[in-house]
Amino acid sequence: MSDNVRVRFAPSPTGKLHIGGARTAIYNWAFARANGGDFILRIDDTDPTRSTDENTQIILRAMRWLGLDWDEGPEVGGDFGPYSQTERLDMYKAAAQKMWDEGTAYPCFCTPEQLAADREAAQARKDPFQGYQRRCRGLSREEAQARIDAGEPYVLRIKVPADRGNVVINDAVHGEVTFDAKELDDFVIFRSDGTPTYNFATVVDDAAMRITHVIRGDDHLSNTPRQVMVYEALGAPVPTFAHISMILGADGKKLSKRHGATSVEEYRDAGYLSDAFVNYLALLGWSLDGETTVIPRDVLASKFSLDRISKNPATFDPKKLDWMNAEYINAMSDADFADQIMLPELLEADMIDEGFEADEAWVDALAAIVRPRTKMPADAAAVAAPVFATAETLAYDEKSVAKGLAKEGLGAVLDAARTALEALSEDAWTPESIDAALEPLPEALDVKKRLVFGAVRVAECGNMVSPPLGETMALIGRDDCLARIDRARPMAG
């Protein structure tokens, strides 16, 4: 086996890349990066009825969005290609022929009816071994070849050594796992239609690609003893296995569509940031130190280790993912937030057009008040909406008007606020000056501060929930702010 760590992610292109597969890919990528190894992407497309080129492209797009760059594989190449199984059939045939020539595999001509009858007979006599009864195992090479030449259908089976004891796997996650040798039958490695079985093809590929560690879901744990048999029959070193637990929904059942979105692209389209999504999925079964939750990609790529993977199933919590997304957004600089999230969302919401131009300081000031209130990118447009409205187009929330503006005495508050604000010149229209102009009003009017500022907030923003008032009004501009008070005045009590 190579001294250099080599891992692979081998999805089947029978559908979209889902959360469980994405986490497996992340773990393989991170393990390779942390150990200075190679991360191989292989497309296991041997299911001709369900594998499609379109699904392959969907998987590649999802991998690129996740930021999981691969060292070998589709669109990259490498020394151990091709990297899709449909292009490797000759390799499987050669490996199977080698096993037959060396006596570690043999043709089987048993019909489905014969197999069913043998199984029923084993059950009737309560045989502890109820797998394939090895009816064709003793056929001579000459007899088998003659039946093949005569056109008789056959499969190729592995010849499990008669004295093979229990298969013991030293799994990097689960520790020592023992499989009873009695459960090992001479399973099929090549079907009668000339295609390899999964447990054979994947081992031929992993051996040829010099894979050192197989990190995958624990639903594959039951395949492992059969795959070990193939490694041994091929004379290939057995890699280190690490079987990671499944991901559950909040109800404790395996994550599925009934729990909501399950494919990577659905989360991308919903506005989640790639770094936040990768961070969250990495924590579903792995931890850095048991405490740290926000783990930047470069830390994940340098600190990931198999010994920190939990044996227990992980629970996918959409609220925690939302929290993680908000943490990543809030950690962005104002300029990055504006360029990557806010301005694209404003464009999508038709609040600005392609030719939008604004003073950089103005855009950064807007980003500074919108960013802390943005959990998902779409929130940015909703938070910024009052700034891009005008006195004529501003929409008023009825409940906010009733609660924060229509109460008796608040008309006088707006009058006083307008007078105080009108005294400010255009040049003095800053957040600090606006706040200073409004600050004395509660005491002067003998009205509670929250009522004064609430009334002005509803007049200027249309609702009672908005970013800091002074900063927002400075962005709106002096004349429009005064016009908004004039428009709201008839609604005030």
Short mmCIF file of C-alpha atoms in Angstrom, two decimals:
data_model
loop_
_atom_site.label_atom_id
_atom_site.label_comp_id
_atom_site.label_asym_id
_atom_site.label_seq_id
_atom_site.Cartn_x
_atom_site.Cartn_y
_atom_site.Cartn_z
CA MET A 1 0.00 0.00 0.00
CA SER A 2 1.18 3.51 -0.73
CA ASP A 3 2.73 5.48 2.13
CA ASN A 4 0.90 8.52 0.81
CA VAL A 5 -2.67 8.86 2.04
CA ARG A 6 -5.08 8.28 -0.85
CA VAL A 7 -8.84 8.46 -0.32
CA ARG A 8 -11.77 8.46 -2.69
CA PHE A 9 -15.35 9.60 -2.88
CA ALA A 10 -17.25 7.39 -5.29
CA PRO A 11 -20.87 8.51 -5.76
CA SER A 12 -23.29 6.71 -8.03
CA PRO A 13 -24.89 9.14 -10.52
CA THR A 14 -28.38 7.81 -9.91
CA GLY A 15 -29.63 11.11 -8.45
CA LYS A 16 -28.52 14.31 -6.79
CA LEU A 17 -25.78 14.60 -4.18
CA HIS A 18 -27.51 14.37 -0.82
CA ILE A 19 -26.48 15.45 2.66
CA GLY A 20 -25.09 12.06 3.70
CA GLY A 21 -22.97 11.77 0.57
CA ALA A 22 -21.80 15.37 0.93
CA ARG A 23 -20.61 14.70 4.50
CA THR A 24 -18.75 11.59 3.32
CA ALA A 25 -17.09 13.68 0.61
CA ILE A 26 -16.16 16.37 3.14
CA TYR A 27 -14.56 13.83 5.49
CA ASN A 28 -12.54 12.26 2.68
CA TRP A 29 -11.43 15.65 1.37
CA ALA A 30 -10.50 16.93 4.84
CA PHE A 31 -8.61 13.74 5.73
CA ALA A 32 -6.59 13.95 2.53
CA ARG A 33 -5.80 17.62 3.06
CA ALA A 34 -4.88 17.15 6.74
CA ASN A 35 -2.47 14.36 5.82
CA GLY A 36 -0.99 15.87 2.68
CA GLY A 37 -2.61 13.11 0.64
CA ASP A 38 -4.71 12.78 -2.49
CA PHE A 39 -8.47 13.08 -2.78
CA ILE A 40 -9.88 11.10 -5.71
CA LEU A 41 -13.35 11.56 -7.17
CA ARG A 42 -14.63 8.45 -8.94
CA ILE A 43 -18.02 8.02 -10.58
CA ASP A 44 -19.46 4.58 -9.82
CA ASP A 45 -21.88 4.43 -12.72
CA THR A 46 -22.28 0.70 -13.21
CA ASP A 47 -26.07 0.85 -12.77
CA PRO A 48 -27.03 1.48 -16.42
CA THR A 49 -30.73 1.87 -15.71
CA ARG A 50 -30.32 4.75 -13.26
CA SER A 51 -26.92 6.33 -13.94
CA THR A 52 -27.05 9.35 -16.24
CA ASP A 53 -24.59 11.94 -17.52
CA GLU A 54 -26.95 14.64 -16.25
CA ASN A 55 -26.72 13.28 -12.72
CA THR A 56 -22.94 13.15 -13.01
CA GLN A 57 -22.91 16.85 -13.90
CA ILE A 58 -25.21 17.60 -10.95
CA ILE A 59 -22.75 15.85 -8.63
CA LEU A 60 -19.78 17.71 -10.10
CA ARG A 61 -21.57 21.05 -9.70
CA ALA A 62 -22.41 20.24 -6.09
CA MET A 63 -18.81 19.25 -5.36
CA ARG A 64 -17.55 22.50 -6.87
CA TRP A 65 -20.05 24.54 -4.84
CA LEU A 66 -18.95 22.74 -1.68
CA GLY A 67 -15.38 23.74 -2.54
CA LEU A 68 -14.15 20.14 -2.40
CA ASP A 69 -11.43 20.20 -5.02
CA TRP A 70 -10.28 16.76 -6.15
CA ASP A 71 -6.74 15.82 -7.11
CA GLU A 72 -7.75 13.09 -9.54
CA GLY A 73 -11.01 12.37 -11.30
CA PRO A 74 -13.40 13.81 -13.90
CA GLU A 75 -12.24 17.03 -15.56
CA VAL A 76 -8.89 16.69 -13.75
CA GLY A 77 -7.48 13.38 -14.92
CA GLY A 78 -4.73 11.49 -13.12
CA ASP A 79 -2.42 8.50 -13.36
CA PHE A 80 -5.01 5.91 -12.33
CA GLY A 81 -7.90 6.70 -14.65
CA PRO A 82 -10.32 6.45 -16.22
CA TYR A 83 -12.39 7.63 -13.25
CA SER A 84 -15.83 6.31 -14.17
CA GLN A 85 -16.60 2.62 -13.83
CA THR A 86 -18.30 2.28 -17.21
CA GLU A 87 -14.89 3.02 -18.77
CA ARG A 88 -13.09 0.40 -16.67
CA LEU A 89 -14.89 -2.79 -17.76
CA ASP A 90 -11.77 -4.24 -19.37
CA MET A 91 -9.95 -3.87 -16.04
CA TYR A 92 -12.69 -5.78 -14.21
CA LYS A 93 -12.64 -8.53 -16.81
CA ALA A 94 -8.86 -8.81 -16.55
CA ALA A 95 -9.01 -8.99 -12.73
CA ALA A 96 -11.75 -11.63 -12.87
CA GLN A 97 -9.79 -13.67 -15.42
CA LYS A 98 -6.70 -13.46 -13.20
CA MET A 99 -8.70 -14.80 -10.25
CA TRP A 100 -10.06 -17.70 -12.33
CA ASP A 101 -6.59 -18.50 -13.65
CA GLU A 102 -5.20 -18.51 -10.11
CA GLY A 103 -8.04 -20.60 -8.71
CA THR A 104 -9.59 -17.93 -6.51
CA ALA A 105 -12.74 -17.73 -8.65
CA TYR A 106 -14.80 -20.18 -10.67
CA PRO A 107 -17.76 -20.25 -13.11
CA CYS A 108 -21.17 -21.20 -11.76
CA PHE A 109 -23.92 -22.48 -14.03
CA CYS A 110 -26.69 -22.84 -11.44
CA THR A 111 -30.05 -21.52 -12.59
CA PRO A 112 -32.20 -19.28 -10.37
CA GLU A 113 -34.50 -22.26 -9.87
CA GLN A 114 -31.63 -24.46 -8.73
CA LEU A 115 -30.40 -21.80 -6.33
CA ALA A 116 -33.88 -21.39 -4.85
CA ALA A 117 -34.26 -25.15 -4.40
CA ASP A 118 -30.88 -25.43 -2.69
CA ARG A 119 -31.77 -22.58 -0.35
CA GLU A 120 -35.10 -24.18 0.59
CA ALA A 121 -33.39 -27.51 1.23
CA ALA A 122 -30.80 -25.85 3.50
CA GLN A 123 -33.58 -24.15 5.43
CA ALA A 124 -35.51 -27.41 5.74
CA ARG A 125 -32.54 -29.25 7.24
CA LYS A 126 -31.76 -26.21 9.42
CA ASP A 127 -28.29 -25.89 7.94
CA PRO A 128 -26.43 -23.04 9.72
CA PHE A 129 -25.05 -22.07 6.31
CA GLN A 130 -27.85 -21.14 3.93
CA GLY A 131 -25.89 -19.29 1.26
CA TYR A 132 -24.77 -20.66 -2.07
CA GLN A 133 -24.17 -24.39 -1.65
CA ARG A 134 -21.05 -24.41 -3.84
CA ARG A 135 -22.58 -26.84 -6.31
CA CYS A 136 -20.21 -25.77 -9.12
CA ARG A 137 -17.10 -25.24 -7.00
CA GLY A 138 -15.64 -28.65 -7.84
CA LEU A 139 -16.03 -28.44 -11.62
CA SER A 140 -12.80 -28.97 -13.52
CA ARG A 141 -11.42 -26.14 -15.60
CA GLU A 142 -11.95 -28.20 -18.75
CA GLU A 143 -15.61 -29.01 -18.01
CA ALA A 144 -16.39 -25.41 -17.09
CA GLN A 145 -14.74 -24.13 -20.26
CA ALA A 146 -16.63 -26.65 -22.39
CA ARG A 147 -19.97 -25.50 -20.94
CA ILE A 148 -19.02 -21.89 -21.54
CA ASP A 149 -18.02 -22.66 -25.13
CA ALA A 150 -21.38 -24.36 -25.60
CA GLY A 151 -23.10 -21.06 -24.74
CA GLU A 152 -24.38 -22.02 -21.30
CA PRO A 153 -25.08 -18.92 -19.13
CA TYR A 154 -22.83 -18.56 -16.12
CA VAL A 155 -21.69 -16.22 -13.42
CA LEU A 156 -18.26 -16.00 -11.85
CA ARG A 157 -18.03 -16.62 -8.11
CA ILE A 158 -15.20 -15.99 -5.69
CA LYS A 159 -13.76 -19.13 -4.07
CA VAL A 160 -13.66 -18.32 -0.37
CA PRO A 161 -10.90 -20.46 1.17
CA ALA A 162 -12.44 -23.40 3.03
CA ASP A 163 -10.26 -22.72 6.06
CA ARG A 164 -10.88 -18.96 6.08
CA GLY A 165 -11.69 -17.99 9.64
CA ASN A 166 -13.67 -15.01 10.84
CA VAL A 167 -13.07 -11.70 9.09
CA VAL A 168 -11.85 -9.12 11.60
CA ILE A 169 -11.92 -5.46 10.62
CA ASN A 170 -10.03 -2.88 12.65
CA ASP A 171 -12.35 -0.03 11.80
CA ALA A 172 -10.99 3.45 12.50
CA VAL A 173 -14.37 4.51 13.93
CA HIS A 174 -15.94 1.36 15.39
CA GLY A 175 -12.80 -0.44 16.49
CA GLU A 176 -12.56 -4.21 16.04
CA VAL A 177 -15.54 -5.66 14.16
CA THR A 178 -15.77 -9.42 13.64
CA PHE A 179 -17.78 -11.16 10.92
CA ASP A 180 -18.59 -14.87 11.28
CA ALA A 181 -16.85 -16.92 8.60
CA LYS A 182 -19.97 -19.07 8.27
CA GLU A 183 -21.74 -16.08 6.75
CA LEU A 184 -19.28 -15.92 3.85
CA ASP A 185 -20.51 -17.73 0.78
CA ASP A 186 -18.92 -17.88 -2.66
CA PHE A 187 -20.61 -14.72 -3.80
CA VAL A 188 -20.91 -13.56 -7.40
CA ILE A 189 -18.23 -11.21 -8.70
CA PHE A 190 -19.32 -11.17 -12.36
CA ARG A 191 -22.90 -11.45 -13.56
CA SER A 192 -24.10 -13.51 -16.50
CA ASP A 193 -24.57 -10.32 -18.53
CA GLY A 194 -20.85 -9.61 -18.34
CA THR A 195 -20.97 -6.83 -15.74
CA PRO A 196 -19.15 -6.83 -12.41
CA THR A 197 -20.94 -6.70 -9.06
CA TYR A 198 -20.46 -3.71 -6.78
CA ASN A 199 -18.36 -5.53 -4.19
CA PHE A 200 -15.97 -6.70 -6.90
CA ALA A 201 -15.70 -3.56 -9.03
CA THR A 202 -15.17 -1.22 -6.10
CA VAL A 203 -12.30 -3.34 -4.76
CA VAL A 204 -10.65 -3.63 -8.17
CA ASP A 205 -10.84 0.15 -8.46
CA ASP A 206 -9.65 0.87 -4.92
CA ALA A 207 -6.74 -1.56 -5.31
CA ALA A 208 -5.75 -0.18 -8.72
CA MET A 209 -6.00 3.41 -7.47
CA ARG A 210 -3.92 2.52 -4.38
CA ILE A 211 -6.58 3.74 -1.95
CA THR A 212 -5.20 3.64 1.58
CA HIS A 213 -8.30 4.61 3.57
CA VAL A 214 -11.96 3.93 2.75
CA ILE A 215 -14.13 6.46 4.58
CA ARG A 216 -17.82 5.81 3.96
CA GLY A 217 -21.24 5.42 5.56
CA ASP A 218 -21.78 2.56 7.98
CA ASP A 219 -24.50 1.19 5.70
CA HIS A 220 -21.50 -0.27 3.83
CA LEU A 221 -20.12 -2.04 6.89
CA SER A 222 -21.93 -5.27 5.95
CA ASN A 223 -20.20 -5.21 2.54
CA THR A 224 -16.75 -5.08 4.10
CA PRO A 225 -16.08 -8.81 4.74
CA ARG A 226 -16.90 -9.65 1.13
CA GLN A 227 -14.65 -6.86 -0.07
CA VAL A 228 -11.84 -8.11 2.15
CA MET A 229 -12.23 -11.49 0.44
CA VAL A 230 -11.73 -9.80 -2.94
CA TYR A 231 -8.64 -7.89 -1.75
CA GLU A 232 -7.13 -11.14 -0.51
CA ALA A 233 -8.00 -13.00 -3.71
CA LEU A 234 -6.38 -10.26 -5.79
CA GLY A 235 -3.31 -10.24 -3.56
CA ALA A 236 -3.90 -6.56 -2.84
CA PRO A 237 -3.34 -4.83 0.51
CA VAL A 238 -6.51 -4.18 2.50
CA PRO A 239 -7.05 -0.45 3.19
CA THR A 240 -8.01 1.05 6.53
CA PHE A 241 -11.79 1.28 6.81
CA ALA A 242 -13.66 4.04 8.61
CA HIS A 243 -17.43 3.66 8.66
CA ILE A 244 -19.25 6.81 9.70
CA SER A 245 -22.69 6.78 11.31
CA MET A 246 -25.85 7.77 9.53
CA ILE A 247 -27.51 11.16 9.79
CA LEU A 248 -30.93 11.26 11.46
CA GLY A 249 -33.77 13.72 11.34
CA ALA A 250 -35.15 15.36 14.47
CA ASP A 251 -37.58 12.42 14.84
CA GLY A 252 -34.70 9.97 15.20
CA LYS A 253 -35.29 8.36 11.80
CA LYS A 254 -32.85 8.27 8.89
CA LEU A 255 -32.77 11.63 7.13
CA SER A 256 -35.03 11.66 4.08
CA LYS A 257 -37.22 13.93 2.00
CA ARG A 258 -39.90 13.94 4.67
CA HIS A 259 -37.51 16.03 6.79
CA GLY A 260 -37.25 18.73 4.12
CA ALA A 261 -34.52 19.51 1.63
CA THR A 262 -31.96 16.74 1.26
CA SER A 263 -29.86 17.57 -1.82
CA VAL A 264 -26.86 19.89 -1.77
CA GLU A 265 -28.19 22.03 -4.60
CA GLU A 266 -31.42 22.72 -2.70
CA TYR A 267 -29.38 24.27 0.10
CA ARG A 268 -27.26 26.21 -2.35
CA ASP A 269 -30.38 27.60 -4.02
CA ALA A 270 -31.90 28.46 -0.64
CA GLY A 271 -29.00 30.82 -0.03
CA TYR A 272 -26.75 28.93 2.36
CA LEU A 273 -23.08 29.81 2.16
CA SER A 274 -20.79 27.01 1.05
CA ASP A 275 -18.35 27.50 3.94
CA ALA A 276 -21.16 27.48 6.52
CA PHE A 277 -22.74 24.40 4.98
CA VAL A 278 -19.44 22.48 4.93
CA ASN A 279 -18.71 23.55 8.51
CA TYR A 280 -22.11 22.35 9.71
CA LEU A 281 -21.99 18.99 7.89
CA ALA A 282 -18.47 18.36 9.20
CA LEU A 283 -19.82 18.64 12.76
CA LEU A 284 -22.43 15.94 12.13
CA GLY A 285 -20.34 13.18 13.65
CA TRP A 286 -16.95 14.85 14.08
CA SER A 287 -15.59 17.47 16.45
CA LEU A 288 -12.42 19.50 16.66
CA ASP A 289 -12.23 19.61 20.45
CA GLY A 290 -15.78 18.99 21.66
CA GLU A 291 -16.48 22.71 22.04
CA THR A 292 -15.59 24.73 18.93
CA THR A 293 -18.45 25.06 16.47
CA VAL A 294 -17.28 27.61 13.91
CA ILE A 295 -14.43 25.86 12.12
CA PRO A 296 -13.10 27.64 9.05
CA ARG A 297 -12.34 25.52 6.02
CA ASP A 298 -8.57 25.87 6.41
CA VAL A 299 -8.77 24.62 10.02
CA LEU A 300 -10.91 21.67 8.96
CA ALA A 301 -8.39 20.88 6.24
CA SER A 302 -5.47 20.92 8.68
CA LYS A 303 -6.97 19.43 11.85
CA PHE A 304 -9.37 16.72 10.66
CA SER A 305 -8.68 13.26 12.08
CA LEU A 306 -10.50 9.94 12.09
CA ASP A 307 -10.13 9.50 15.85
CA ARG A 308 -12.50 12.44 16.44
CA ILE A 309 -15.38 10.80 14.54
CA SER A 310 -18.24 9.65 16.76
CA LYS A 311 -19.72 6.16 16.56
CA ASN A 312 -23.17 7.54 17.33
CA PRO A 313 -25.65 8.76 14.72
CA ALA A 314 -25.80 12.52 14.21
CA THR A 315 -28.99 14.60 14.14
CA PHE A 316 -29.52 17.15 11.41
CA ASP A 317 -30.94 20.34 12.94
CA PRO A 318 -32.03 22.99 10.38
CA LYS A 319 -32.05 25.68 13.09
CA LYS A 320 -28.40 25.03 13.90
CA LEU A 321 -27.58 25.23 10.22
CA ASP A 322 -29.37 28.59 10.04
CA TRP A 323 -27.40 29.78 13.06
CA MET A 324 -24.16 28.65 11.43
CA ASN A 325 -25.06 30.47 8.23
CA ALA A 326 -25.76 33.68 10.17
CA GLU A 327 -22.41 33.36 11.98
CA TYR A 328 -20.55 33.16 8.69
CA ILE A 329 -22.47 36.09 7.22
CA ASN A 330 -21.86 38.23 10.30
CA ALA A 331 -18.14 37.47 10.14
CA MET A 332 -17.86 38.92 6.64
CA SER A 333 -16.45 42.38 6.04
CA ASP A 334 -18.96 45.03 5.00
CA ALA A 335 -17.41 45.19 1.54
CA ASP A 336 -17.52 41.41 1.01
CA PHE A 337 -21.07 41.23 2.35
CA ALA A 338 -22.14 44.00 -0.02
CA ASP A 339 -20.50 42.43 -3.07
CA GLN A 340 -21.31 38.78 -2.43
CA ILE A 341 -24.74 38.94 -0.80
CA MET A 342 -26.45 42.30 -0.39
CA LEU A 343 -26.14 43.81 -3.86
CA PRO A 344 -26.97 40.52 -5.68
CA GLU A 345 -30.06 40.13 -3.46
CA LEU A 346 -31.14 43.73 -4.09
CA LEU A 347 -30.73 43.11 -7.81
CA GLU A 348 -32.75 39.90 -7.56
CA ALA A 349 -35.50 41.79 -5.72
CA ASP A 350 -35.54 44.55 -8.39
CA MET A 351 -34.57 47.18 -5.82
CA ILE A 352 -31.60 48.13 -7.95
CA ASP A 353 -30.75 47.54 -11.61
CA GLU A 354 -27.65 46.27 -13.35
CA GLY A 355 -26.31 49.78 -13.71
CA PHE A 356 -26.67 50.63 -10.02
CA GLU A 357 -24.01 53.04 -8.84
CA ALA A 358 -23.59 54.44 -5.37
CA ASP A 359 -20.88 55.98 -3.27
CA GLU A 360 -18.74 53.17 -1.80
CA ALA A 361 -19.01 54.64 1.68
CA TRP A 362 -22.82 54.72 1.36
CA VAL A 363 -22.91 51.05 0.27
CA ASP A 364 -20.59 50.04 3.13
CA ALA A 365 -22.74 51.96 5.61
CA LEU A 366 -25.82 50.14 4.35
CA ALA A 367 -24.00 46.79 4.57
CA ALA A 368 -22.97 47.57 8.14
CA ILE A 369 -26.58 47.79 9.32
CA VAL A 370 -27.98 45.04 7.09
CA ARG A 371 -25.33 42.37 7.71
CA PRO A 372 -26.00 41.78 11.46
CA ARG A 373 -29.69 41.32 10.65
CA THR A 374 -29.14 38.83 7.84
CA LYS A 375 -29.34 35.12 8.62
CA MET A 376 -30.07 34.12 5.05
CA PRO A 377 -29.13 36.13 1.94
CA ALA A 378 -32.79 36.81 1.12
CA ASP A 379 -33.08 38.65 4.45
CA ALA A 380 -30.80 41.38 3.10
CA ALA A 381 -33.40 42.71 0.67
CA ALA A 382 -36.12 42.75 3.33
CA VAL A 383 -33.91 44.62 5.82
CA ALA A 384 -32.76 47.14 3.21
CA ALA A 385 -36.21 47.66 1.68
CA PRO A 386 -37.08 50.88 3.60
CA VAL A 387 -33.88 52.51 2.39
CA PHE A 388 -34.75 51.88 -1.25
CA ALA A 389 -38.36 53.02 -0.90
CA THR A 390 -39.46 56.64 -1.23
CA ALA A 391 -41.94 58.70 0.73
CA GLU A 392 -44.51 57.82 -1.93
CA THR A 393 -43.74 54.08 -2.24
CA LEU A 394 -42.97 53.12 1.36
CA ALA A 395 -45.26 50.34 2.53
CA TYR A 396 -46.69 50.59 6.05
CA ASP A 397 -47.29 47.54 8.20
CA GLU A 398 -50.82 47.87 9.62
CA LYS A 399 -49.98 46.35 12.99
CA SER A 400 -46.97 48.62 13.36
CA VAL A 401 -49.06 51.67 12.52
CA ALA A 402 -51.74 50.68 15.02
CA LYS A 403 -49.25 49.94 17.79
CA GLY A 404 -46.53 52.49 17.19
CA LEU A 405 -48.12 55.44 15.43
CA ALA A 406 -51.88 55.68 15.81
CA LYS A 407 -51.95 56.04 19.60
CA GLU A 408 -53.09 59.36 21.01
CA GLY A 409 -50.41 62.01 21.34
CA LEU A 410 -48.03 60.54 18.77
CA GLY A 411 -49.04 63.12 16.17
CA ALA A 412 -47.40 65.73 18.34
CA VAL A 413 -44.33 63.54 18.54
CA LEU A 414 -44.04 63.52 14.75
CA ASP A 415 -44.50 67.28 14.62
CA ALA A 416 -41.71 67.79 17.14
CA ALA A 417 -39.47 65.29 15.37
CA ARG A 418 -39.97 67.03 12.05
CA THR A 419 -39.10 70.41 13.53
CA ALA A 420 -35.95 69.03 15.14
CA LEU A 421 -34.84 67.24 12.00
CA GLU A 422 -35.65 70.10 9.65
CA ALA A 423 -33.12 72.21 11.55
CA LEU A 424 -30.34 69.93 10.31
CA SER A 425 -28.72 70.93 7.04
CA GLU A 426 -27.96 68.45 4.27
CA ASP A 427 -24.28 68.49 5.23
CA ALA A 428 -25.15 67.79 8.87
CA TRP A 429 -27.41 64.86 8.01
CA THR A 430 -25.39 62.15 9.78
CA PRO A 431 -26.42 59.31 12.10
CA GLU A 432 -24.89 61.12 15.07
CA SER A 433 -26.65 64.42 14.33
CA ILE A 434 -29.99 62.72 13.69
CA ASP A 435 -29.81 60.81 16.97
CA ALA A 436 -28.75 63.98 18.80
CA ALA A 437 -31.70 65.91 17.34
CA LEU A 438 -34.22 63.27 18.46
CA GLU A 439 -32.68 62.48 21.85
CA PRO A 440 -34.20 65.44 23.81
CA LEU A 441 -37.77 64.85 22.58
CA PRO A 442 -38.95 62.27 25.16
CA GLU A 443 -38.13 64.54 28.07
CA ALA A 444 -39.37 67.68 26.33
CA LEU A 445 -42.69 66.04 25.39
CA ASP A 446 -42.95 63.96 28.59
CA VAL A 447 -43.42 60.85 26.46
CA LYS A 448 -41.61 57.54 26.96
CA LYS A 449 -38.51 57.16 24.79
CA ARG A 450 -39.66 53.93 23.19
CA LEU A 451 -42.90 55.63 22.06
CA VAL A 452 -41.08 58.60 20.56
CA PHE A 453 -38.53 56.56 18.66
CA GLY A 454 -41.15 53.93 17.77
CA ALA A 455 -43.36 56.56 16.13
CA VAL A 456 -40.47 58.01 14.12
CA ARG A 457 -39.34 54.50 13.15
CA VAL A 458 -42.77 53.57 11.78
CA ALA A 459 -42.98 56.88 9.91
CA GLU A 460 -39.57 56.40 8.32
CA CYS A 461 -39.40 52.62 7.83
CA GLY A 462 -43.03 51.50 7.72
CA ASN A 463 -42.63 49.08 10.61
CA MET A 464 -41.39 48.82 14.19
CA VAL A 465 -38.49 46.51 13.38
CA SER A 466 -35.62 48.07 11.49
CA PRO A 467 -31.88 48.71 11.78
CA PRO A 468 -30.68 51.58 14.02
CA LEU A 469 -32.78 54.65 13.30
CA GLY A 470 -30.06 57.25 12.88
CA GLU A 471 -28.02 55.09 10.48
CA THR A 472 -31.12 54.20 8.46
CA MET A 473 -32.34 57.79 8.15
CA ALA A 474 -28.88 58.98 7.13
CA LEU A 475 -28.95 56.49 4.25
CA ILE A 476 -32.48 57.48 3.23
CA GLY A 477 -31.55 61.16 2.99
CA ARG A 478 -32.86 64.36 4.57
CA ASP A 479 -35.57 65.41 2.13
CA ASP A 480 -37.16 61.98 1.84
CA CYS A 481 -37.12 61.51 5.62
CA LEU A 482 -39.01 64.78 6.10
CA ALA A 483 -41.44 63.81 3.35
CA ARG A 484 -42.06 60.45 5.05
CA ILE A 485 -43.02 62.21 8.28
CA ASP A 486 -45.43 64.38 6.32
CA ARG A 487 -47.02 61.31 4.75
CA ALA A 488 -47.29 59.48 8.08
CA ARG A 489 -48.68 62.44 10.00
CA PRO A 490 -52.36 61.77 9.14
CA MET A 491 -52.00 58.21 10.47
CA ALA A 492 -50.73 59.42 13.84
CA GLY A 493 -52.92 59.89 16.88
#
